[in-house]
Every structure is written in structure tokens, then in C-alpha cells.
Amino acid sequence: MSSRPITEDDLNGLLDRTLDPARHAEVLAYLDAHPDVAQRLALHSEQADMLRAAFAPVIEEPVPTELDLSRMIEERRRPRQAPRWAMAAAAVLLLSVGAAGGWSLRGMTPPPSEGIQALAREAAASYATYAPDQVRPVEIRASDRDVLAAWTAKRVGRPIGIPDLTAAGYRLMGGRVVPTEHGPAALFMYDDDRGTRLVMLARPMKAERDMPMSSHAEGELNGFAWADNGLGYSLVGGVASDRLHPLADEVRRQIRSEA
């Protein structure tokens, strides 16, 4: 049996019949040991069968002429010549818009694609995606902490400490590996059992490998990000900045003590 944990992709692969025989057997064994997951998967399968049955008559219908792919390609290949007056008007409009746009956008720069600010943006996006999920916010639960640590280290390429925030009133729910613009990152989620969740995102840094802690905010979401020894960290949550800052300090202290 493989030591790889069963993920949502494996469950979807079982439904889509895309797993290799060995992984198929592992997923079936996992479902035998987790009847709650098996029940949820059976419900999804039943819903998919109902959708296929409902839309089967539509699928068998011939494609309408206006949606025929070959006809659409042929029409796009035909050259279309706009009237000269329209081309002249378009040129004048482009020149005027370009001049006005260049003036109004002077001094503006796109969001940073590297460094701490990029990491903070990715952490906020991950929080918005997974923290509200009441069904499966994490792939690997806190009860499998050692598996979670090994799995994230393998995917991210470096071991990442999992902070303990129990003393602050937040229990570890578990974690997952999430995609970012800069490769896979480890996500660990915490809950205070009153509906407030925190997310810590960590990944290797290509730029700003060692950076002091700085705050960031997006709407009601606050966060603190920093980098140590080539790894970037960001702790985010829907709590006040003055309450989150001590937690971020504690996370950084624990990670540094394990290094």
C-alpha cells in the first residue's frame, strides 16, 4: 500500500474511473475505513447519474447550424474589410484614449509578482477559498499530523513546521497543499471552535528570502507575512490586527525554535 494520503482528486478519479488499479484499490480501502466519506461520494455519484440521465436527450440532438464548429471556423477565415471612415474614426479614438490613459495611469504599477506582498496576496486568496468550507476545509486532518508534515515537506520541497496555537485558543484542524503563482505551498488551518478560523500559508521564496514581519489587509481580512531562511510565511484571519499580531509572533517563534 502507498503512504500517500487519499485526496479529493483521488475521490474524483474514482468517480471518473481514471485511477490506475493500485490507486483504485487504495481508495476503496480508504472508503471502507471511512463510511462518512463513502456516503458523501455515493451521493455525488448518484447526482452525477441523475444529471447524465436528465441531459441525455439533449446530448443526442444534432448541433445547431449556427454552432457548427467547421462553419464558425470558415466564417472567421473570411477577410472582413471595415469601411474607411470607420477605420479613421477608430484610429482617432485609439490615439485619444492612449494619450488620456497614459496620463491618468502615470505612477500606477501592477501588483507585485514576487516577494512578501505576493505571498500575502496568495495567503488571502487561499483563506477565501478554503476557510469558509464547512465540509472539507482540509485534506489531511490534525489527527494525522505526522502524515501532514511529511506530505507538505515532499510537495513543497522543504520541511515546514506546524505551529501549535492551543495556548492561544486555536486548535489545529489540519492542512493541505495548495497551488500558487510560485509553486505549491503548505496551508495549515486553525479554529477557535467559535467560528473563527486562521490560515498559515508557507512556501519557498525566490526573492526576499529573509524579511521582517509586515502587516497586510484585504477588506475584513488581516494578515502578517515574513520570510526566514528562504521560506515565506503568512498568517491570515478575520480577526483584528492587534489580536492577530501576537499570534503571528508566536508562530514565528515556534518555527525559528525548530530550525
PDB file of C-alpha atoms in Angstrom:
ATOM      1  CA  MET A   1       0.000   0.000   0.000  1.00  0.00           C
ATOM      2  CA  SER A   2       1.203   3.537  -0.779  1.00  0.00           C
ATOM      3  CA  SER A   3       1.894   6.008   2.035  1.00  0.00           C
ATOM      4  CA  ARG A   4       0.322   8.845   0.044  1.00  0.00           C
ATOM      5  CA  PRO A   5      -2.822  10.213   1.696  1.00  0.00           C
ATOM      6  CA  ILE A   6      -6.127   9.972  -0.130  1.00  0.00           C
ATOM      7  CA  THR A   7      -7.072  13.378  -1.550  1.00  0.00           C
ATOM      8  CA  GLU A   8     -10.150  14.884  -3.143  1.00  0.00           C
ATOM      9  CA  ASP A   9      -8.533  14.320  -6.553  1.00  0.00           C
ATOM     10  CA  ASP A  10      -8.362  10.584  -5.809  1.00  0.00           C
ATOM     11  CA  LEU A  11     -12.065  10.525  -4.884  1.00  0.00           C
ATOM     12  CA  ASN A  12     -12.968  12.340  -8.091  1.00  0.00           C
ATOM     13  CA  GLY A  13     -10.726   9.958 -10.025  1.00  0.00           C
ATOM     14  CA  LEU A  14     -12.636   7.026  -8.572  1.00  0.00           C
ATOM     15  CA  LEU A  15     -15.912   8.522  -9.805  1.00  0.00           C
ATOM     16  CA  ASP A  16     -14.425   9.286 -13.231  1.00  0.00           C
ATOM     17  CA  ARG A  17     -12.758   5.860 -13.458  1.00  0.00           C
ATOM     18  CA  THR A  18      -9.332   7.414 -14.169  1.00  0.00           C
ATOM     19  CA  LEU A  19      -7.292   5.793 -11.367  1.00  0.00           C
ATOM     20  CA  ASP A  20      -4.722   3.114 -12.022  1.00  0.00           C
ATOM     21  CA  PRO A  21      -5.569  -0.292 -10.498  1.00  0.00           C
ATOM     22  CA  ALA A  22      -3.251   0.096  -7.488  1.00  0.00           C
ATOM     23  CA  ARG A  23      -4.573   3.540  -6.544  1.00  0.00           C
ATOM     24  CA  HIS A  24      -8.133   2.367  -7.193  1.00  0.00           C
ATOM     25  CA  ALA A  25      -7.679  -0.394  -4.608  1.00  0.00           C
ATOM     26  CA  GLU A  26      -6.198   2.050  -2.077  1.00  0.00           C
ATOM     27  CA  VAL A  27      -9.125   4.437  -2.447  1.00  0.00           C
ATOM     28  CA  LEU A  28     -11.623   1.606  -1.991  1.00  0.00           C
ATOM     29  CA  ALA A  29      -9.816   0.516   1.179  1.00  0.00           C
ATOM     30  CA  TYR A  30      -9.917   4.105   2.428  1.00  0.00           C
ATOM     31  CA  LEU A  31     -13.665   4.295   1.825  1.00  0.00           C
ATOM     32  CA  ASP A  32     -14.179   1.050   3.724  1.00  0.00           C
ATOM     33  CA  ALA A  33     -12.446   2.647   6.714  1.00  0.00           C
ATOM     34  CA  HIS A  34     -14.279   5.977   6.344  1.00  0.00           C
ATOM     35  CA  PRO A  35     -18.004   5.317   5.834  1.00  0.00           C
ATOM     36  CA  ASP A  36     -18.832   9.031   6.123  1.00  0.00           C
ATOM     37  CA  VAL A  37     -16.665   9.815   3.097  1.00  0.00           C
ATOM     38  CA  ALA A  38     -18.076   6.798   1.257  1.00  0.00           C
ATOM     39  CA  GLN A  39     -21.612   8.059   1.877  1.00  0.00           C
ATOM     40  CA  ARG A  40     -20.728  11.522   0.567  1.00  0.00           C
ATOM     41  CA  LEU A  41     -19.091  10.012  -2.515  1.00  0.00           C
ATOM     42  CA  ALA A  42     -22.111   7.814  -3.178  1.00  0.00           C
ATOM     43  CA  LEU A  43     -24.337  10.888  -3.050  1.00  0.00           C
ATOM     44  CA  HIS A  44     -22.135  12.688  -5.577  1.00  0.00           C
ATOM     45  CA  SER A  45     -22.205   9.645  -7.859  1.00  0.00           C
ATOM     46  CA  GLU A  46     -25.998   9.477  -7.664  1.00  0.00           C
ATOM     47  CA  GLN A  47     -26.296  13.180  -8.503  1.00  0.00           C
ATOM     48  CA  ALA A  48     -23.961  12.757 -11.483  1.00  0.00           C
ATOM     49  CA  ASP A  49     -26.034   9.838 -12.780  1.00  0.00           C
ATOM     50  CA  MET A  50     -29.202  11.920 -12.445  1.00  0.00           C
ATOM     51  CA  LEU A  51     -27.644  14.789 -14.408  1.00  0.00           C
ATOM     52  CA  ARG A  52     -26.453  12.457 -17.157  1.00  0.00           C
ATOM     53  CA  ALA A  53     -29.924  10.933 -17.415  1.00  0.00           C
ATOM     54  CA  ALA A  54     -31.610  14.344 -17.488  1.00  0.00           C
ATOM     55  CA  PHE A  55     -29.391  15.727 -20.251  1.00  0.00           C
ATOM     56  CA  ALA A  56     -29.025  12.562 -22.320  1.00  0.00           C
ATOM     57  CA  PRO A  57     -31.771  13.586 -24.809  1.00  0.00           C
ATOM     58  CA  VAL A  58     -30.104  16.973 -25.342  1.00  0.00           C
ATOM     59  CA  ILE A  59     -26.701  15.402 -25.913  1.00  0.00           C
ATOM     60  CA  GLU A  60     -28.137  13.219 -28.686  1.00  0.00           C
ATOM     61  CA  GLU A  61     -29.629  16.202 -30.556  1.00  0.00           C
ATOM     62  CA  PRO A  62     -27.770  17.425 -33.677  1.00  0.00           C
ATOM     63  CA  VAL A  63     -25.622  20.529 -33.271  1.00  0.00           C
ATOM     64  CA  PRO A  64     -27.483  23.683 -34.472  1.00  0.00           C
ATOM     65  CA  THR A  65     -26.135  25.145 -37.691  1.00  0.00           C
ATOM     66  CA  GLU A  66     -25.092  28.406 -36.044  1.00  0.00           C
ATOM     67  CA  LEU A  67     -22.989  26.435 -33.526  1.00  0.00           C
ATOM     68  CA  ASP A  68     -21.339  24.100 -36.060  1.00  0.00           C
ATOM     69  CA  LEU A  69     -17.595  24.337 -35.409  1.00  0.00           C
ATOM     70  CA  SER A  70     -16.434  23.940 -39.017  1.00  0.00           C
ATOM     71  CA  ARG A  71     -18.880  26.635 -40.177  1.00  0.00           C
ATOM     72  CA  MET A  72     -17.715  29.020 -37.433  1.00  0.00           C
ATOM     73  CA  ILE A  73     -14.039  28.486 -38.372  1.00  0.00           C
ATOM     74  CA  GLU A  74     -14.788  29.077 -42.052  1.00  0.00           C
ATOM     75  CA  GLU A  75     -16.567  32.345 -41.282  1.00  0.00           C
ATOM     76  CA  ARG A  76     -13.678  33.567 -39.146  1.00  0.00           C
ATOM     77  CA  ARG A  77     -11.251  32.907 -42.021  1.00  0.00           C
ATOM     78  CA  ARG A  78     -13.141  35.186 -44.384  1.00  0.00           C
ATOM     79  CA  PRO A  79     -11.482  38.607 -44.501  1.00  0.00           C
ATOM     80  CA  ARG A  80     -13.680  41.463 -43.415  1.00  0.00           C
ATOM     81  CA  GLN A  81     -12.902  44.955 -44.638  1.00  0.00           C
ATOM     82  CA  ALA A  82     -14.214  47.759 -42.482  1.00  0.00           C
ATOM     83  CA  PRO A  83     -15.313  50.997 -44.187  1.00  0.00           C
ATOM     84  CA  ARG A  84     -12.555  53.612 -44.468  1.00  0.00           C
ATOM     85  CA  TRP A  85     -14.479  56.118 -42.379  1.00  0.00           C
ATOM     86  CA  ALA A  86     -14.767  53.555 -39.549  1.00  0.00           C
ATOM     87  CA  MET A  87     -11.035  52.810 -39.664  1.00  0.00           C
ATOM     88  CA  ALA A  88     -10.200  56.507 -39.497  1.00  0.00           C
ATOM     89  CA  ALA A  89     -12.554  57.051 -36.569  1.00  0.00           C
ATOM     90  CA  ALA A  90     -11.058  54.105 -34.737  1.00  0.00           C
ATOM     91  CA  ALA A  91      -7.545  55.464 -35.240  1.00  0.00           C
ATOM     92  CA  VAL A  92      -8.510  58.852 -33.806  1.00  0.00           C
ATOM     93  CA  LEU A  93     -10.230  57.179 -30.855  1.00  0.00           C
ATOM     94  CA  LEU A  94      -7.209  54.990 -30.100  1.00  0.00           C
ATOM     95  CA  LEU A  95      -4.873  57.962 -30.164  1.00  0.00           C
ATOM     96  CA  SER A  96      -7.046  59.988 -27.812  1.00  0.00           C
ATOM     97  CA  VAL A  97      -7.654  57.102 -25.423  1.00  0.00           C
ATOM     98  CA  GLY A  98      -3.963  56.235 -25.422  1.00  0.00           C
ATOM     99  CA  ALA A  99      -2.945  59.756 -24.541  1.00  0.00           C
ATOM    100  CA  ALA A 100      -5.555  60.133 -21.818  1.00  0.00           C
ATOM    101  CA  GLY A 101      -4.889  56.649 -20.445  1.00  0.00           C
ATOM    102  CA  GLY A 102      -1.142  57.195 -20.353  1.00  0.00           C
ATOM    103  CA  TRP A 103      -1.636  60.393 -18.364  1.00  0.00           C
ATOM    104  CA  SER A 104      -4.223  59.013 -15.940  1.00  0.00           C
ATOM    105  CA  LEU A 105      -2.228  55.820 -15.261  1.00  0.00           C
ATOM    106  CA  ARG A 106       1.118  57.550 -14.681  1.00  0.00           C
ATOM    107  CA  GLY A 107       2.653  56.375 -11.423  1.00  0.00           C
ATOM    108  CA  MET A 108       0.463  53.289 -11.198  1.00  0.00           C
ATOM    109  CA  THR A 109       2.160  49.866 -11.094  1.00  0.00           C
ATOM    110  CA  PRO A 110       0.741  46.329 -11.280  1.00  0.00           C
ATOM    111  CA  PRO A 111       0.562  44.178  -8.146  1.00  0.00           C
ATOM    112  CA  PRO A 112       3.961  42.710  -7.188  1.00  0.00           C
ATOM    113  CA  SER A 113       4.601  39.262  -8.620  1.00  0.00           C
ATOM    114  CA  GLU A 114       7.392  38.359  -6.197  1.00  0.00           C
ATOM    115  CA  GLY A 115       8.293  38.783  -2.552  1.00  0.00           C
ATOM    116  CA  ILE A 116       6.339  39.190   0.642  1.00  0.00           C
ATOM    117  CA  GLN A 117       3.469  41.149  -0.921  1.00  0.00           C
ATOM    118  CA  ALA A 118       2.856  38.394  -3.459  1.00  0.00           C
ATOM    119  CA  LEU A 119       2.885  35.806  -0.662  1.00  0.00           C
ATOM    120  CA  ALA A 120       0.384  37.889   1.331  1.00  0.00           C
ATOM    121  CA  ARG A 121      -1.915  38.065  -1.686  1.00  0.00           C
ATOM    122  CA  GLU A 122      -1.718  34.285  -2.152  1.00  0.00           C
ATOM    123  CA  ALA A 123      -2.453  33.679   1.533  1.00  0.00           C
ATOM    124  CA  ALA A 124      -5.548  35.886   1.379  1.00  0.00           C
ATOM    125  CA  ALA A 125      -6.761  34.060  -1.737  1.00  0.00           C
ATOM    126  CA  SER A 126      -6.221  30.660  -0.098  1.00  0.00           C
ATOM    127  CA  TYR A 127      -8.105  31.779   3.003  1.00  0.00           C
ATOM    128  CA  ALA A 128     -11.040  32.975   0.885  1.00  0.00           C
ATOM    129  CA  THR A 129     -11.113  29.608  -0.912  1.00  0.00           C
ATOM    130  CA  TYR A 130     -10.773  27.123   1.948  1.00  0.00           C
ATOM    131  CA  ALA A 131     -11.643  28.783   5.280  1.00  0.00           C
ATOM    132  CA  PRO A 132     -15.402  29.148   4.534  1.00  0.00           C
ATOM    133  CA  ASP A 133     -15.660  25.451   3.542  1.00  0.00           C
ATOM    134  CA  GLN A 134     -17.744  23.634   6.162  1.00  0.00           C
ATOM    135  CA  VAL A 135     -17.435  20.187   4.537  1.00  0.00           C
ATOM    136  CA  ARG A 136     -13.763  19.621   3.685  1.00  0.00           C
ATOM    137  CA  PRO A 137     -11.642  22.674   4.524  1.00  0.00           C
ATOM    138  CA  VAL A 138      -8.509  20.499   4.891  1.00  0.00           C
ATOM    139  CA  GLU A 139      -7.262  17.411   3.056  1.00  0.00           C
ATOM    140  CA  ILE A 140      -5.344  15.860   5.966  1.00  0.00           C
ATOM    141  CA  ARG A 141      -6.718  16.234   9.479  1.00  0.00           C
ATOM    142  CA  ALA A 142      -4.778  17.168  12.609  1.00  0.00           C
ATOM    143  CA  SER A 143      -5.066  13.572  13.868  1.00  0.00           C
ATOM    144  CA  ASP A 144      -2.631  12.663  11.058  1.00  0.00           C
ATOM    145  CA  ARG A 145      -0.156  15.424  11.928  1.00  0.00           C
ATOM    146  CA  ASP A 146       2.937  13.367  11.040  1.00  0.00           C
ATOM    147  CA  VAL A 147       1.446  12.431   7.663  1.00  0.00           C
ATOM    148  CA  LEU A 148       0.578  16.085   7.046  1.00  0.00           C
ATOM    149  CA  ALA A 149       4.120  17.207   7.862  1.00  0.00           C
ATOM    150  CA  ALA A 150       5.675  14.574   5.590  1.00  0.00           C
ATOM    151  CA  TRP A 151       3.251  15.244   2.738  1.00  0.00           C
ATOM    152  CA  THR A 152       3.738  19.035   2.748  1.00  0.00           C
ATOM    153  CA  ALA A 153       7.519  18.677   3.001  1.00  0.00           C
ATOM    154  CA  LYS A 154       7.550  16.348  -0.006  1.00  0.00           C
ATOM    155  CA  ARG A 155       5.363  18.585  -2.169  1.00  0.00           C
ATOM    156  CA  VAL A 156       6.875  21.935  -1.169  1.00  0.00           C
ATOM    157  CA  GLY A 157      10.436  20.623  -1.189  1.00  0.00           C
ATOM    158  CA  ARG A 158      11.356  21.625   2.364  1.00  0.00           C
ATOM    159  CA  PRO A 159      10.112  20.651   5.824  1.00  0.00           C
ATOM    160  CA  ILE A 160       7.720  23.230   7.276  1.00  0.00           C
ATOM    161  CA  GLY A 161       6.973  23.338  10.980  1.00  0.00           C
ATOM    162  CA  ILE A 162       3.347  23.118  12.071  1.00  0.00           C
ATOM    163  CA  PRO A 163       2.812  25.659  14.872  1.00  0.00           C
ATOM    164  CA  ASP A 164       0.784  24.808  17.974  1.00  0.00           C
ATOM    165  CA  LEU A 165      -1.641  27.618  18.863  1.00  0.00           C
ATOM    166  CA  THR A 166      -3.597  25.690  21.509  1.00  0.00           C
ATOM    167  CA  ALA A 167      -2.466  28.024  24.286  1.00  0.00           C
ATOM    168  CA  ALA A 168      -3.921  30.938  22.318  1.00  0.00           C
ATOM    169  CA  GLY A 169      -7.271  29.178  21.928  1.00  0.00           C
ATOM    170  CA  TYR A 170      -6.868  27.893  18.370  1.00  0.00           C
ATOM    171  CA  ARG A 171      -6.753  24.155  17.614  1.00  0.00           C
ATOM    172  CA  LEU A 172      -5.123  22.752  14.513  1.00  0.00           C
ATOM    173  CA  MET A 173      -7.758  21.458  12.075  1.00  0.00           C
ATOM    174  CA  GLY A 174      -5.266  20.058   9.568  1.00  0.00           C
ATOM    175  CA  GLY A 175      -3.884  21.208   6.268  1.00  0.00           C
ATOM    176  CA  ARG A 176      -3.380  20.703   2.575  1.00  0.00           C
ATOM    177  CA  VAL A 177      -1.041  21.567  -0.281  1.00  0.00           C
ATOM    178  CA  VAL A 178      -2.347  24.437  -2.420  1.00  0.00           C
ATOM    179  CA  PRO A 179      -1.189  25.823  -5.783  1.00  0.00           C
ATOM    180  CA  THR A 180       0.152  29.382  -6.011  1.00  0.00           C
ATOM    181  CA  GLU A 181       1.725  31.522  -8.715  1.00  0.00           C
ATOM    182  CA  HIS A 182       5.109  30.389  -7.376  1.00  0.00           C
ATOM    183  CA  GLY A 183       4.513  26.669  -7.000  1.00  0.00           C
ATOM    184  CA  PRO A 184       2.975  24.507  -4.259  1.00  0.00           C
ATOM    185  CA  ALA A 185       2.534  25.913  -0.771  1.00  0.00           C
ATOM    186  CA  ALA A 186       1.634  24.355   2.581  1.00  0.00           C
ATOM    187  CA  LEU A 187      -1.605  25.525   4.171  1.00  0.00           C
ATOM    188  CA  PHE A 188      -2.387  24.876   7.838  1.00  0.00           C
ATOM    189  CA  MET A 189      -5.791  25.837   9.270  1.00  0.00           C
ATOM    190  CA  TYR A 190      -6.800  26.624  12.852  1.00  0.00           C
ATOM    191  CA  ASP A 191     -10.172  27.144  14.551  1.00  0.00           C
ATOM    192  CA  ASP A 192     -11.189  28.617  17.904  1.00  0.00           C
ATOM    193  CA  ASP A 193     -14.372  26.464  17.976  1.00  0.00           C
ATOM    194  CA  ARG A 194     -16.454  29.649  17.833  1.00  0.00           C
ATOM    195  CA  GLY A 195     -16.401  30.073  14.091  1.00  0.00           C
ATOM    196  CA  THR A 196     -13.139  31.999  13.724  1.00  0.00           C
ATOM    197  CA  ARG A 197     -10.505  30.383  11.548  1.00  0.00           C
ATOM    198  CA  LEU A 198      -6.876  31.231  10.847  1.00  0.00           C
ATOM    199  CA  VAL A 199      -4.769  30.094   7.909  1.00  0.00           C
ATOM    200  CA  MET A 200      -0.996  29.911   7.725  1.00  0.00           C
ATOM    201  CA  LEU A 201       0.488  29.679   4.240  1.00  0.00           C
ATOM    202  CA  ALA A 202       4.149  28.814   3.714  1.00  0.00           C
ATOM    203  CA  ARG A 203       6.261  28.342   0.589  1.00  0.00           C
ATOM    204  CA  PRO A 204       9.849  28.823  -0.644  1.00  0.00           C
ATOM    205  CA  MET A 205      10.775  32.377  -1.633  1.00  0.00           C
ATOM    206  CA  LYS A 206      12.647  33.241  -4.821  1.00  0.00           C
ATOM    207  CA  ALA A 207      13.005  36.869  -3.745  1.00  0.00           C
ATOM    208  CA  GLU A 208      13.139  38.490  -0.318  1.00  0.00           C
ATOM    209  CA  ARG A 209      14.386  35.286   1.329  1.00  0.00           C
ATOM    210  CA  ASP A 210      14.728  37.000   4.728  1.00  0.00           C
ATOM    211  CA  MET A 211      12.247  39.760   5.512  1.00  0.00           C
ATOM    212  CA  PRO A 212      10.922  41.269   8.743  1.00  0.00           C
ATOM    213  CA  MET A 213       7.272  40.814   9.613  1.00  0.00           C
ATOM    214  CA  SER A 214       4.850  43.228   7.949  1.00  0.00           C
ATOM    215  CA  SER A 215       1.083  43.594   8.105  1.00  0.00           C
ATOM    216  CA  HIS A 216      -1.323  43.329   5.190  1.00  0.00           C
ATOM    217  CA  ALA A 217      -5.090  43.620   4.896  1.00  0.00           C
ATOM    218  CA  GLU A 218      -7.795  42.917   2.337  1.00  0.00           C
ATOM    219  CA  GLY A 219     -11.271  44.021   3.373  1.00  0.00           C
ATOM    220  CA  GLU A 220     -12.020  42.482   6.771  1.00  0.00           C
ATOM    221  CA  LEU A 221      -9.170  40.003   6.394  1.00  0.00           C
ATOM    222  CA  ASN A 222      -5.919  40.865   8.210  1.00  0.00           C
ATOM    223  CA  GLY A 223      -2.569  39.182   7.976  1.00  0.00           C
ATOM    224  CA  PHE A 224       1.132  39.265   8.815  1.00  0.00           C
ATOM    225  CA  ALA A 225       3.837  37.991   6.481  1.00  0.00           C
ATOM    226  CA  TRP A 226       7.584  37.457   6.829  1.00  0.00           C
ATOM    227  CA  ALA A 227      10.430  35.347   5.452  1.00  0.00           C
ATOM    228  CA  ASP A 228      13.107  33.345   7.244  1.00  0.00           C
ATOM    229  CA  ASN A 229      15.897  31.323   5.674  1.00  0.00           C
ATOM    230  CA  GLY A 230      14.273  31.215   2.247  1.00  0.00           C
ATOM    231  CA  LEU A 231      10.779  30.283   3.429  1.00  0.00           C
ATOM    232  CA  GLY A 232       7.929  32.764   3.422  1.00  0.00           C
ATOM    233  CA  TYR A 233       5.063  32.655   5.909  1.00  0.00           C
ATOM    234  CA  SER A 234       1.759  34.491   6.149  1.00  0.00           C
ATOM    235  CA  LEU A 235      -0.814  34.147   8.916  1.00  0.00           C
ATOM    236  CA  VAL A 236      -4.255  35.482   7.942  1.00  0.00           C
ATOM    237  CA  GLY A 237      -7.681  35.594   9.553  1.00  0.00           C
ATOM    238  CA  GLY A 238     -10.829  37.609  10.006  1.00  0.00           C
ATOM    239  CA  VAL A 239      -9.707  38.994  13.365  1.00  0.00           C
ATOM    240  CA  ALA A 240      -8.462  42.421  14.416  1.00  0.00           C
ATOM    241  CA  SER A 241      -4.862  43.180  13.537  1.00  0.00           C
ATOM    242  CA  ASP A 242      -3.884  43.818  17.167  1.00  0.00           C
ATOM    243  CA  ARG A 243      -5.174  40.335  18.112  1.00  0.00           C
ATOM    244  CA  LEU A 244      -3.538  38.615  15.155  1.00  0.00           C
ATOM    245  CA  HIS A 245      -0.101  40.170  15.602  1.00  0.00           C
ATOM    246  CA  PRO A 246       0.783  38.267  18.840  1.00  0.00           C
ATOM    247  CA  LEU A 247      -0.312  35.024  17.186  1.00  0.00           C
ATOM    248  CA  ALA A 248       1.953  35.698  14.214  1.00  0.00           C
ATOM    249  CA  ASP A 249       4.819  36.437  16.611  1.00  0.00           C
ATOM    250  CA  GLU A 250       4.184  33.097  18.344  1.00  0.00           C
ATOM    251  CA  VAL A 251       4.087  31.232  15.023  1.00  0.00           C
ATOM    252  CA  ARG A 252       7.413  32.774  14.010  1.00  0.00           C
ATOM    253  CA  ARG A 253       8.955  31.993  17.415  1.00  0.00           C
ATOM    254  CA  GLN A 254       7.957  28.325  17.214  1.00  0.00           C
ATOM    255  CA  ILE A 255       9.209  27.938  13.631  1.00  0.00           C
ATOM    256  CA  ARG A 256      12.540  29.555  14.472  1.00  0.00           C
ATOM    257  CA  SER A 257      12.986  27.328  17.524  1.00  0.00           C
ATOM    258  CA  GLU A 258      12.542  24.228  15.360  1.00  0.00           C
ATOM    259  CA  ALA A 259      15.011  25.386  12.704  1.00  0.00           C
TER     260      ALA A 259
END
